[in-house]
Coordinates of C-alpha atoms and ligand atoms in Angstrom, one line a residue:
M1 CA -17.7 25.3 -13.9
N2 CA -14.7 25.5 -16.1
M3 CA -16.3 24.0 -19.1
H4 CA -14.5 24.2 -22.5
T5 CA -11.6 26.2 -21.3
A6 CA -7.9 25.4 -21.5
N7 CA -7.6 25.4 -17.7
F8 CA -10.0 22.7 -16.7
I9 CA -7.3 21.0 -14.5
D10 CA -7.0 24.3 -12.6
V11 CA -3.7 23.7 -10.7
G12 CA -4.4 26.7 -8.4
R13 CA -7.4 24.8 -7.0
W14 CA -5.3 21.8 -5.7
N15 CA -1.6 22.5 -5.9
G16 CA 0.1 20.8 -2.9
Q17 CA -3.1 19.1 -1.9
A18 CA -4.9 15.7 -2.1
Y19 CA -8.6 15.0 -2.6
I20 CA -10.1 13.7 0.7
S21 CA -13.7 14.6 0.2
D22 CA -12.4 17.9 -1.0
W23 CA -9.0 19.5 -1.8
Q24 CA -7.0 19.6 1.4
R25 CA -3.5 19.3 2.8
T26 CA -2.1 16.0 3.9
S27 CA 0.0 14.8 6.9
A28 CA 3.1 13.7 5.0
G29 CA 3.7 17.1 3.3
T30 CA 3.9 17.6 -0.5
L31 CA 5.2 15.7 -3.4
E32 CA 6.8 17.3 -6.5
V33 CA 5.4 16.1 -9.9
V34 CA 8.4 15.9 -12.3
D35 CA 8.5 15.6 -16.1
P36 CA 10.6 12.5 -16.6
A37 CA 11.8 13.8 -20.0
N38 CA 13.6 16.9 -18.7
G39 CA 13.3 17.0 -14.9
T40 CA 11.0 20.1 -14.9
V41 CA 8.8 20.4 -11.8
L42 CA 5.2 20.6 -13.1
C43 CA 3.3 21.1 -9.8
S44 CA 3.0 19.4 -6.5
V45 CA 0.4 17.3 -4.8
G46 CA -0.4 16.4 -1.2
L47 CA 1.6 13.3 -0.1
G48 CA -0.7 10.9 1.8
G49 CA 0.5 8.9 4.8
P50 CA -1.4 6.2 6.8
S51 CA -3.3 8.8 8.8
D52 CA -4.7 10.4 5.6
I53 CA -5.7 7.0 4.3
A54 CA -7.5 6.2 7.6
R55 CA -9.4 9.5 7.4
A56 CA -10.4 9.0 3.8
A57 CA -11.5 5.4 4.5
L58 CA -13.6 6.5 7.5
T59 CA -15.4 9.2 5.5
A60 CA -15.9 6.9 2.5
R61 CA -17.5 4.3 4.8
A62 CA -19.9 6.9 6.2
A63 CA -20.8 8.1 2.7
Q64 CA -21.4 4.6 1.2
P65 CA -25.0 3.7 2.3
A66 CA -26.5 6.9 0.8
W67 CA -24.5 6.5 -2.4
A68 CA -25.7 2.9 -2.8
K69 CA -29.3 4.0 -2.2
M70 CA -29.2 6.7 -4.9
L71 CA -31.2 5.6 -8.0
P72 CA -28.9 3.7 -10.4
A73 CA -29.9 6.0 -13.2
E74 CA -28.6 9.0 -11.1
R75 CA -25.3 7.3 -10.4
A76 CA -25.0 6.4 -14.1
S77 CA -25.7 10.0 -15.2
I78 CA -22.9 11.3 -12.9
L79 CA -20.5 8.8 -14.4
N80 CA -21.6 9.7 -18.0
R81 CA -21.0 13.4 -17.2
A82 CA -17.5 12.6 -16.0
A83 CA -16.8 10.7 -19.3
D84 CA -18.1 13.7 -21.3
L85 CA -15.8 16.0 -19.3
L86 CA -12.8 13.8 -19.9
E87 CA -13.4 13.9 -23.7
Q88 CA -14.3 17.6 -23.8
H89 CA -11.0 18.5 -22.1
G90 CA -9.1 15.7 -23.7
T91 CA -6.5 17.8 -25.4
E92 CA -5.6 19.7 -22.3
L93 CA -5.6 16.5 -20.1
A94 CA -3.6 14.5 -22.6
G95 CA -0.9 17.2 -22.3
W96 CA -0.6 16.3 -18.6
I97 CA -0.3 12.6 -19.3
M98 CA 2.4 13.4 -21.9
R99 CA 4.4 15.5 -19.5
E100 CA 4.0 13.5 -16.3
S101 CA 4.3 10.0 -17.6
G102 CA 6.6 10.5 -20.7
S103 CA 3.9 9.5 -23.1
I104 CA 3.8 10.4 -26.8
H105 CA 0.7 12.2 -27.9
A106 CA -0.9 9.1 -29.5
K107 CA -0.6 7.0 -26.3
A108 CA -1.9 9.9 -24.2
M109 CA -5.0 10.2 -26.5
I110 CA -5.5 6.4 -26.2
E111 CA -5.8 6.9 -22.4
I112 CA -8.4 9.7 -22.8
E113 CA -10.4 7.7 -25.3
H114 CA -10.3 4.5 -23.3
G115 CA -10.8 6.3 -20.0
A116 CA -14.1 7.7 -21.3
L117 CA -15.1 4.3 -22.7
F118 CA -14.4 2.6 -19.3
I119 CA -16.4 5.2 -17.4
R120 CA -19.4 4.8 -19.8
H121 CA -19.2 1.0 -19.6
A122 CA -19.2 1.3 -15.8
A123 CA -22.3 3.6 -16.0
S124 CA -24.1 0.9 -17.9
L125 CA -23.4 -1.6 -15.1
A126 CA -25.6 0.5 -12.7
M127 CA -28.5 -0.4 -14.9
Q128 CA -28.0 -4.2 -15.1
P129 CA -30.3 -6.7 -13.3
S130 CA -28.9 -7.4 -9.9
G131 CA -30.4 -10.5 -8.6
M132 CA -32.4 -13.7 -9.1
F133 CA -35.3 -15.6 -7.5
L134 CA -34.2 -18.9 -5.9
P135 CA -36.1 -22.2 -5.7
G136 CA -38.2 -22.2 -2.5
M137 CA -37.6 -24.7 0.3
D138 CA -40.9 -23.8 2.0
G139 CA -43.5 -21.1 1.4
R140 CA -41.2 -18.1 1.8
T141 CA -39.9 -15.8 -0.8
N142 CA -36.3 -16.6 -1.5
Y143 CA -33.9 -14.6 -3.6
A144 CA -30.3 -13.5 -4.0
R145 CA -29.2 -10.0 -4.9
R146 CA -25.8 -8.4 -5.6
V147 CA -24.8 -5.8 -3.1
P148 CA -21.8 -3.5 -3.0
H149 CA -18.8 -4.5 -0.9
G150 CA -18.7 -1.1 0.9
V151 CA -15.4 0.9 0.5
V152 CA -13.1 -0.2 -2.4
G153 CA -9.4 0.7 -2.2
V154 CA -7.7 1.2 -5.6
I155 CA -3.9 1.1 -6.1
S156 CA -2.6 1.8 -9.6
P157 CA 0.8 2.0 -11.5
F158 CA 2.6 4.8 -13.5
N159 CA 2.5 3.4 -17.0
F160 CA -1.2 3.8 -18.1
P161 CA -2.1 5.9 -15.0
L162 CA -5.5 7.2 -16.1
V163 CA -7.0 4.1 -17.6
L164 CA -5.6 1.7 -15.0
S165 CA -7.1 3.8 -12.2
V166 CA -10.4 4.7 -13.8
R167 CA -11.2 1.1 -14.9
S168 CA -11.5 0.1 -11.2
I169 CA -12.8 3.4 -9.7
A170 CA -15.7 3.8 -12.2
A171 CA -16.9 0.2 -11.9
A172 CA -16.7 0.3 -8.1
L173 CA -18.6 3.6 -8.0
A174 CA -21.3 2.5 -10.5
L175 CA -22.1 -0.5 -8.4
G176 CA -22.7 1.4 -5.2
N177 CA -19.2 1.3 -3.5
T178 CA -17.3 4.3 -2.4
V179 CA -13.6 4.6 -3.2
V180 CA -10.3 5.5 -1.7
H181 CA -7.7 5.6 -4.5
K182 CA -3.9 5.7 -4.2
P183 CA -2.2 6.5 -7.5
D184 CA 1.5 5.9 -8.1
P185 CA 3.5 8.8 -6.6
R186 CA 5.2 9.4 -10.0
T187 CA 1.9 10.0 -11.7
P188 CA -0.5 11.5 -9.2
V189 CA -2.0 14.0 -11.7
S190 CA -2.8 11.6 -14.6
G191 CA -3.7 8.8 -12.2
G192 CA -5.4 10.9 -9.6
V193 CA -6.0 14.7 -10.0
I194 CA -7.6 14.3 -13.5
I195 CA -10.1 11.8 -12.1
A196 CA -10.9 13.9 -9.0
R197 CA -11.5 16.9 -11.3
I198 CA -13.8 15.2 -13.7
F199 CA -15.9 13.6 -10.9
E200 CA -15.9 16.9 -8.9
E201 CA -17.3 18.8 -11.9
A202 CA -19.7 16.0 -12.8
G203 CA -21.4 16.5 -9.4
L204 CA -20.3 13.4 -7.5
P205 CA -21.4 13.8 -3.9
K206 CA -18.7 14.7 -1.4
G207 CA -17.2 11.7 0.5
V208 CA -17.8 9.2 -2.3
L209 CA -14.3 9.4 -3.9
H210 CA -11.0 10.2 -2.2
I211 CA -7.7 10.4 -4.0
V212 CA -4.6 10.2 -1.9
P213 CA -1.2 10.0 -3.7
G214 CA 1.4 8.1 -1.8
G215 CA 4.0 5.4 -1.7
A216 CA 4.0 1.8 -0.5
D217 CA 3.3 2.8 3.1
A218 CA 0.0 4.5 2.1
G219 CA -0.8 1.5 0.0
E220 CA -0.2 -0.9 2.8
A221 CA -2.3 1.2 5.2
L222 CA -5.2 1.0 2.6
C223 CA -4.8 -2.8 2.6
S224 CA -5.1 -3.1 6.3
D225 CA -7.7 -0.4 7.0
P226 CA -10.7 -1.9 8.8
N227 CA -13.1 0.4 6.9
V228 CA -11.9 -0.9 3.5
A229 CA -13.7 -4.1 2.2
M230 CA -11.8 -4.7 -1.1
I231 CA -8.6 -3.8 -2.8
S232 CA -8.2 -3.5 -6.5
F233 CA -4.5 -3.5 -7.3
T234 CA -2.7 -3.1 -10.6
G235 CA 1.1 -3.3 -10.5
S236 CA 4.1 -5.6 -10.2
A237 CA 4.0 -9.2 -9.1
K238 CA 6.3 -8.2 -6.2
G239 CA 3.9 -5.5 -5.0
G240 CA 0.9 -7.7 -5.7
A241 CA 2.2 -10.5 -3.6
K242 CA 2.7 -8.1 -0.6
V243 CA -0.8 -6.6 -1.1
G244 CA -2.3 -10.1 -1.3
E245 CA -0.5 -11.1 1.9
I246 CA -1.8 -8.0 3.8
C247 CA -5.3 -8.4 2.4
G248 CA -5.3 -12.1 3.4
R249 CA -4.3 -11.3 6.9
N250 CA -7.1 -8.8 7.1
L251 CA -9.7 -11.0 5.3
K252 CA -10.3 -8.6 2.5
R253 CA -11.3 -9.4 -1.0
V254 CA -8.4 -8.6 -3.4
Q255 CA -8.2 -8.2 -7.1
L256 CA -4.6 -8.5 -8.4
E257 CA -3.7 -7.4 -12.0
L258 CA 0.1 -7.9 -12.3
G259 CA 2.9 -8.1 -14.8
G260 CA 3.5 -10.3 -17.9
K261 CA 6.1 -11.8 -20.2
N262 CA 3.9 -12.0 -23.3
A263 CA 4.8 -14.1 -26.4
L264 CA 3.9 -13.1 -29.9
I265 CA 4.2 -16.3 -32.0
I266 CA 4.8 -15.7 -35.7
L267 CA 4.2 -18.9 -37.8
D268 CA 6.0 -19.5 -41.1
D269 CA 3.0 -18.6 -43.3
A270 CA 2.7 -15.1 -41.8
D271 CA 3.2 -12.0 -44.0
P272 CA 6.6 -10.8 -42.8
D273 CA 5.9 -7.0 -43.2
I274 CA 2.6 -7.2 -41.2
A275 CA 4.1 -9.5 -38.6
A276 CA 7.2 -7.3 -38.1
S277 CA 4.9 -4.3 -37.7
N278 CA 2.9 -6.1 -35.0
A279 CA 6.1 -7.1 -33.2
A280 CA 7.4 -3.5 -33.3
W281 CA 4.1 -2.0 -31.9
G282 CA 3.9 -4.7 -29.2
A283 CA 7.5 -4.3 -28.1
F284 CA 8.1 -0.5 -28.4
L285 CA 4.8 1.3 -27.7
H286 CA 5.2 3.5 -24.6
Q287 CA 8.9 2.3 -24.5
G288 CA 7.7 -1.2 -23.7
Q289 CA 6.4 -0.1 -20.3
I290 CA 3.1 -2.0 -20.6
C291 CA 2.0 -5.1 -18.8
M292 CA 0.9 -6.6 -22.1
A293 CA 4.0 -5.6 -24.0
T294 CA 5.4 -8.2 -26.4
G295 CA 8.2 -9.6 -24.3
L296 CA 9.2 -12.5 -26.6
V297 CA 9.0 -12.5 -30.4
L298 CA 8.8 -16.2 -31.2
V299 CA 9.5 -16.7 -34.9
D300 CA 9.5 -19.8 -37.1
R301 CA 13.1 -20.2 -38.2
K302 CA 12.0 -20.3 -41.9
I303 CA 11.1 -16.6 -41.7
E304 CA 13.3 -15.5 -38.8
A305 CA 15.8 -13.6 -41.0
A306 CA 13.0 -11.8 -42.8
I307 CA 11.3 -10.7 -39.6
T308 CA 14.6 -9.7 -37.9
E309 CA 15.7 -7.6 -40.8
R310 CA 12.3 -5.7 -40.9
L311 CA 12.2 -5.2 -37.1
V312 CA 15.8 -3.8 -37.1
T313 CA 14.9 -1.3 -39.8
K314 CA 11.8 -0.2 -37.8
A315 CA 13.8 0.1 -34.6
K316 CA 16.4 2.3 -36.3
H317 CA 13.7 4.6 -37.5
L318 CA 11.9 5.2 -34.2
P319 CA 13.4 8.2 -32.6
A320 CA 13.5 8.5 -28.8
G321 CA 13.2 11.9 -27.1
D322 CA 11.1 14.5 -25.3
P323 CA 7.4 13.8 -26.3
S324 CA 6.5 17.5 -26.1
T325 CA 8.4 18.1 -29.4
N326 CA 5.8 15.8 -31.0
Q327 CA 8.8 14.5 -33.2
V328 CA 9.5 11.2 -31.4
A329 CA 8.0 7.7 -31.3
L330 CA 9.5 6.8 -27.9
G331 CA 9.5 9.0 -24.8
P332 CA 11.6 8.7 -21.7
I333 CA 11.8 5.7 -19.3
I334 CA 10.1 6.5 -16.0
S335 CA 13.2 6.5 -13.8
D336 CA 17.0 6.2 -13.9
A337 CA 16.7 2.9 -11.9
Q338 CA 14.4 1.5 -14.6
V339 CA 17.0 2.5 -17.3
S340 CA 19.7 0.6 -15.4
S341 CA 17.4 -2.4 -15.0
I342 CA 16.8 -2.5 -18.8
Q343 CA 20.6 -2.1 -19.5
K344 CA 21.4 -5.0 -17.2
I345 CA 19.0 -7.3 -19.0
V346 CA 20.3 -6.4 -22.4
D347 CA 24.0 -6.7 -21.3
D348 CA 23.2 -10.1 -19.7
A349 CA 21.7 -11.3 -23.0
V350 CA 24.7 -10.2 -25.1
A351 CA 27.1 -11.7 -22.6
K352 CA 25.2 -15.1 -22.9
G353 CA 25.4 -15.1 -26.7
A354 CA 22.4 -13.0 -28.0
K355 CA 23.1 -10.7 -30.9
L356 CA 22.4 -6.9 -30.5
M357 CA 20.9 -6.0 -33.8
A358 CA 19.7 -2.5 -33.0
G359 CA 19.8 -0.1 -30.0
G360 CA 21.1 -1.4 -26.7
T361 CA 22.1 2.1 -25.6
H362 CA 20.5 5.1 -23.9
D363 CA 20.9 8.9 -23.8
G364 CA 19.9 9.6 -20.2
R365 CA 16.3 8.4 -19.8
F366 CA 15.9 7.9 -23.5
Y367 CA 16.4 4.2 -24.3
A368 CA 16.8 3.4 -28.0
A369 CA 14.4 0.9 -29.6
T370 CA 16.4 -2.4 -29.2
V371 CA 16.4 -5.7 -31.1
L372 CA 18.1 -8.8 -29.7
S373 CA 18.2 -12.0 -31.7
G374 CA 19.2 -15.4 -30.5
V375 CA 17.5 -14.9 -27.1
K376 CA 17.3 -18.2 -25.2
P377 CA 16.0 -19.6 -21.9
G378 CA 18.5 -18.8 -19.1
M379 CA 18.9 -15.2 -20.3
L380 CA 17.2 -12.5 -18.2
A381 CA 15.8 -11.2 -21.5
F382 CA 14.0 -14.5 -21.9
E383 CA 12.8 -14.9 -18.3
E384 CA 12.0 -11.5 -17.0
E385 CA 9.5 -8.7 -17.7
I386 CA 11.8 -5.9 -19.1
F387 CA 9.5 -2.9 -19.1
G388 CA 11.7 -1.3 -21.7
P389 CA 11.7 -1.0 -25.6
V390 CA 13.4 -4.4 -26.3
A391 CA 12.3 -6.9 -28.9
C392 CA 13.6 -10.3 -27.9
I393 CA 13.7 -12.6 -31.0
V394 CA 13.6 -16.4 -30.3
G395 CA 13.6 -18.9 -33.2
F396 CA 11.6 -22.1 -33.2
E397 CA 11.4 -25.2 -35.5
T398 CA 7.8 -26.4 -35.0
D399 CA 4.5 -25.0 -33.7
S400 CA 4.7 -27.3 -30.7
E401 CA 8.1 -25.9 -29.8
A402 CA 6.6 -22.4 -30.0
V403 CA 3.9 -23.4 -27.5
E404 CA 6.5 -24.9 -25.2
L405 CA 8.7 -21.8 -25.2
A406 CA 5.7 -19.5 -24.7
N407 CA 4.4 -21.5 -21.8
R408 CA 7.7 -21.6 -19.9
S409 CA 7.0 -18.3 -18.3
D410 CA 5.6 -18.1 -14.7
Y411 CA 3.4 -15.2 -16.0
G412 CA 0.3 -15.8 -18.0
L413 CA -1.1 -12.5 -19.1
A414 CA -1.4 -12.1 -23.0
A415 CA -0.3 -13.8 -26.2
G416 CA -0.7 -13.3 -29.9
V417 CA -0.4 -15.7 -32.8
I418 CA 0.1 -14.5 -36.4
S419 CA -0.5 -16.9 -39.3
G420 CA -2.1 -17.0 -42.7
N421 CA -4.3 -19.8 -41.5
V422 CA -6.7 -18.9 -38.6
G423 CA -7.3 -22.6 -37.8
R424 CA -3.6 -23.3 -37.4
A425 CA -3.2 -20.2 -35.3
M426 CA -6.1 -21.2 -33.1
A427 CA -4.7 -24.7 -32.6
V428 CA -1.5 -23.0 -31.3
G429 CA -3.4 -20.4 -29.3
D430 CA -5.6 -23.0 -27.6
Q431 CA -2.5 -24.4 -25.8
L432 CA -1.3 -21.1 -24.4
N433 CA -1.6 -20.5 -20.6
V434 CA -2.8 -16.9 -20.8
G435 CA -5.8 -14.7 -19.8
Q436 CA -5.8 -12.9 -23.2
L437 CA -5.3 -14.6 -26.5
H438 CA -5.2 -12.6 -29.7
I439 CA -5.2 -14.4 -33.1
N440 CA -3.6 -12.4 -35.9
D441 CA -2.7 -9.5 -33.6
Q442 CA 0.1 -8.5 -31.2
T443 CA -0.2 -8.7 -27.4
V444 CA -1.1 -5.1 -26.5
N445 CA -4.9 -5.0 -26.5
G446 CA -7.3 -3.7 -23.9
G447 CA -10.7 -2.1 -23.6
P448 CA -13.7 -1.9 -21.3
Y449 CA -15.8 -4.8 -22.7
A450 CA -13.5 -7.7 -22.1
P451 CA -12.7 -9.4 -18.8
F452 CA -9.0 -8.6 -18.5
G453 CA -6.5 -10.4 -16.2
G454 CA -3.9 -13.0 -16.0
R455 CA -3.0 -16.5 -14.9
G456 CA 0.0 -17.6 -12.8
K457 CA 2.2 -14.8 -11.6
S458 CA 0.1 -12.3 -13.6
G459 CA -2.7 -12.2 -11.1
N460 CA -4.9 -14.2 -8.7
G461 CA -7.5 -15.2 -11.3
T462 CA -9.6 -12.1 -10.9
R463 CA -10.6 -10.0 -14.0
V464 CA -11.4 -6.4 -14.6
G465 CA -13.8 -5.1 -17.3
G466 CA -16.8 -6.3 -19.2
P467 CA -18.9 -9.0 -17.6
A468 CA -16.4 -9.5 -14.8
D469 CA -17.0 -6.1 -13.1
I470 CA -20.3 -7.1 -11.4
E471 CA -18.7 -10.3 -10.2
E472 CA -15.7 -8.4 -8.8
F473 CA -17.2 -5.2 -7.4
T474 CA -20.3 -6.7 -5.7
Q475 CA -21.1 -9.8 -3.7
W476 CA -24.2 -12.0 -3.2
Q477 CA -26.6 -11.5 -0.4
W478 CA -29.3 -14.2 0.1
V479 CA -32.6 -12.8 1.3
S480 CA -35.5 -15.0 2.5
V481 CA -38.9 -13.4 3.5
K482 CA -41.6 -15.2 5.5
D483 CA -45.1 -13.6 5.7
A484 CA -44.8 -14.0 9.5
A485 CA -42.3 -15.5 11.9
T486 CA -43.2 -19.2 12.9
A487 CA -42.3 -21.2 16.0
Y488 CA -39.3 -23.7 16.1
P489 CA -39.2 -26.9 18.3
F490 CA -37.0 -25.1 20.9
Ligands
NAD1 P1 4.6 -1.4 -8.4 O1 4.0 -2.7 -7.9 O2 6.0 -1.1 -7.9 O3 3.7 -0.2 -8.1 C1 2.3 -0.2 -8.5 C2 1.5 0.5 -7.4 O4 1.6 -0.2 -6.2 C3 2.0 1.9 -7.0 O5 0.9 2.7 -6.7 C4 2.9 1.6 -5.8 O6 3.0 2.8 -5.0 C5 2.0 0.6 -5.1 N1 2.8 -0.3 -4.2 C6 4.0 -0.8 -4.4 N2 4.3 -1.6 -3.3 C7 3.2 -1.6 -2.5 C8 2.9 -2.3 -1.3 N3 3.8 -3.1 -0.7 N4 1.7 -2.2 -0.8 C9 0.8 -1.4 -1.4 N5 1.0 -0.7 -2.5 C10 2.2 -0.8 -3.1 O7 4.6 -1.5 -10.0 P2 5.5 -0.7 -11.0 O8 6.7 -1.4 -11.3 O9 5.5 0.7 -10.7 O10 4.5 -0.9 -12.3 C11 4.7 -1.7 -13.3 C12 4.2 -3.1 -13.1 O11 2.8 -3.1 -13.1 C13 4.6 -4.0 -14.1 O12 5.0 -5.3 -13.6 C14 3.4 -4.2 -15.0 O13 3.4 -5.3 -15.8 C15 2.3 -4.1 -14.0 N6 1.1 -3.7 -14.7 C16 0.0 -4.6 -14.7 C17 -1.1 -4.3 -15.4 C18 -2.3 -5.3 -15.5 O14 -3.4 -4.9 -15.8 N7 -2.1 -6.6 -15.3 C19 -1.3 -3.1 -16.0 C20 -0.2 -2.2 -15.9 C21 1.0 -2.5 -15.2

């Protein structure tokens, strides 16, 4: 084992390959892993196609009964070892997250820390009670127990690649499922290889976990594979709708964790310094490429000027550049296409009367922290998820107008309300159509102990994390036991 060395990831072991029971070549060739900050090729992985997905799913199905039969304490100890390895090699592994996904160091370390917490939470699920006795209808023993689905297919995005993959993989494994995982092709190391390496070194039996980097074709193959019982998808509403459609056609259980247009509501009794710092963190962390990013900063008109001024000062002091210099607050945007999409939304807002108070420009992939004021319904900046570092300020006159503006979105992921009066903030928060409500905090909050998910276009009502995991990653089985078979009238 490569414990405590700076080469835990061990590129030579897997370069050009995927993890299908073990490291091996794939049918669709290789995929270069590129640093979005400077275009450097970091390594390559095996690119999976439909035939690789089918092979992985078949093997995962064969491995599942023995994995589910293993003592829960043994499954939990493998998971806990994987969490330990992630932390022990955290500095090295965070370096990969920084280079591959354009993360600053602090964000990469959040992924390591939360990744380990999610795995430990999952390990604890293996030890939970898994059934209940039911009222008898005759003399038989009558009970219901939670059983694994079988093979769970996981599909994850590029933005928090480690955490958003491991939160589903670990919970599914802990509860006796085997897993075929397809990370985003732009982040196959942070969202795939790292996870394969920690579970490989932790002693996970072969066949229980497969990691096949690939594009939408591989994802769709996973959704229609007859050996896969459930899909856990995190990504865009557009991708999620397609995944839901294929899973529906194939009668698979599906968990959809999608995008958001999240409002931070700042009431007139909020402290302007604190409120502006909440808005800056929510809008600019990881260049705004977060599903829970603060997409609208709704501010009471009485303090709008004070908040705007502070937010502009912050934006102008947040440098964007290559995270490997450790001198920047914002790294690169994941792709040129995404940079163009952000620019289009900012230009549309300005053309329709919003004021550009800071930023609004980019140097290649590095988009400056941007503040738009006077954003209104009808502008793309008001309606759409931007996935870029853009704070959109919208003024309101009354608390009920703030609620109305926040609830206009088709999405319903997260919201925050900041006020000097918790009761007043709760009265506003109670009316918001969201899966996550944060009083006196901004919108970017996550962790393993809360059931996370969205309403409306943000998902299909499923949740991941905390008490939701047993509900999502297992299903009921009713068992009735008679002492002996008895005769029927026929
Ligand atoms: P995306 O939907 O394009 O891609 C996400 C994943 O889905 C990738 O692995 C991709 O290869 C795969 N995929 C795409 N089309 C598919 C298809 N037809 N069938 C199967 N798989 C397919 O998303 P993106 O734009 O790269 O990621 C950002 C989006 O993800 C944003 O909308 C963001 O809000 C959302 N997101 C949601 C959460 C959450 O927990 N709710 C967390 C992070 C990101």
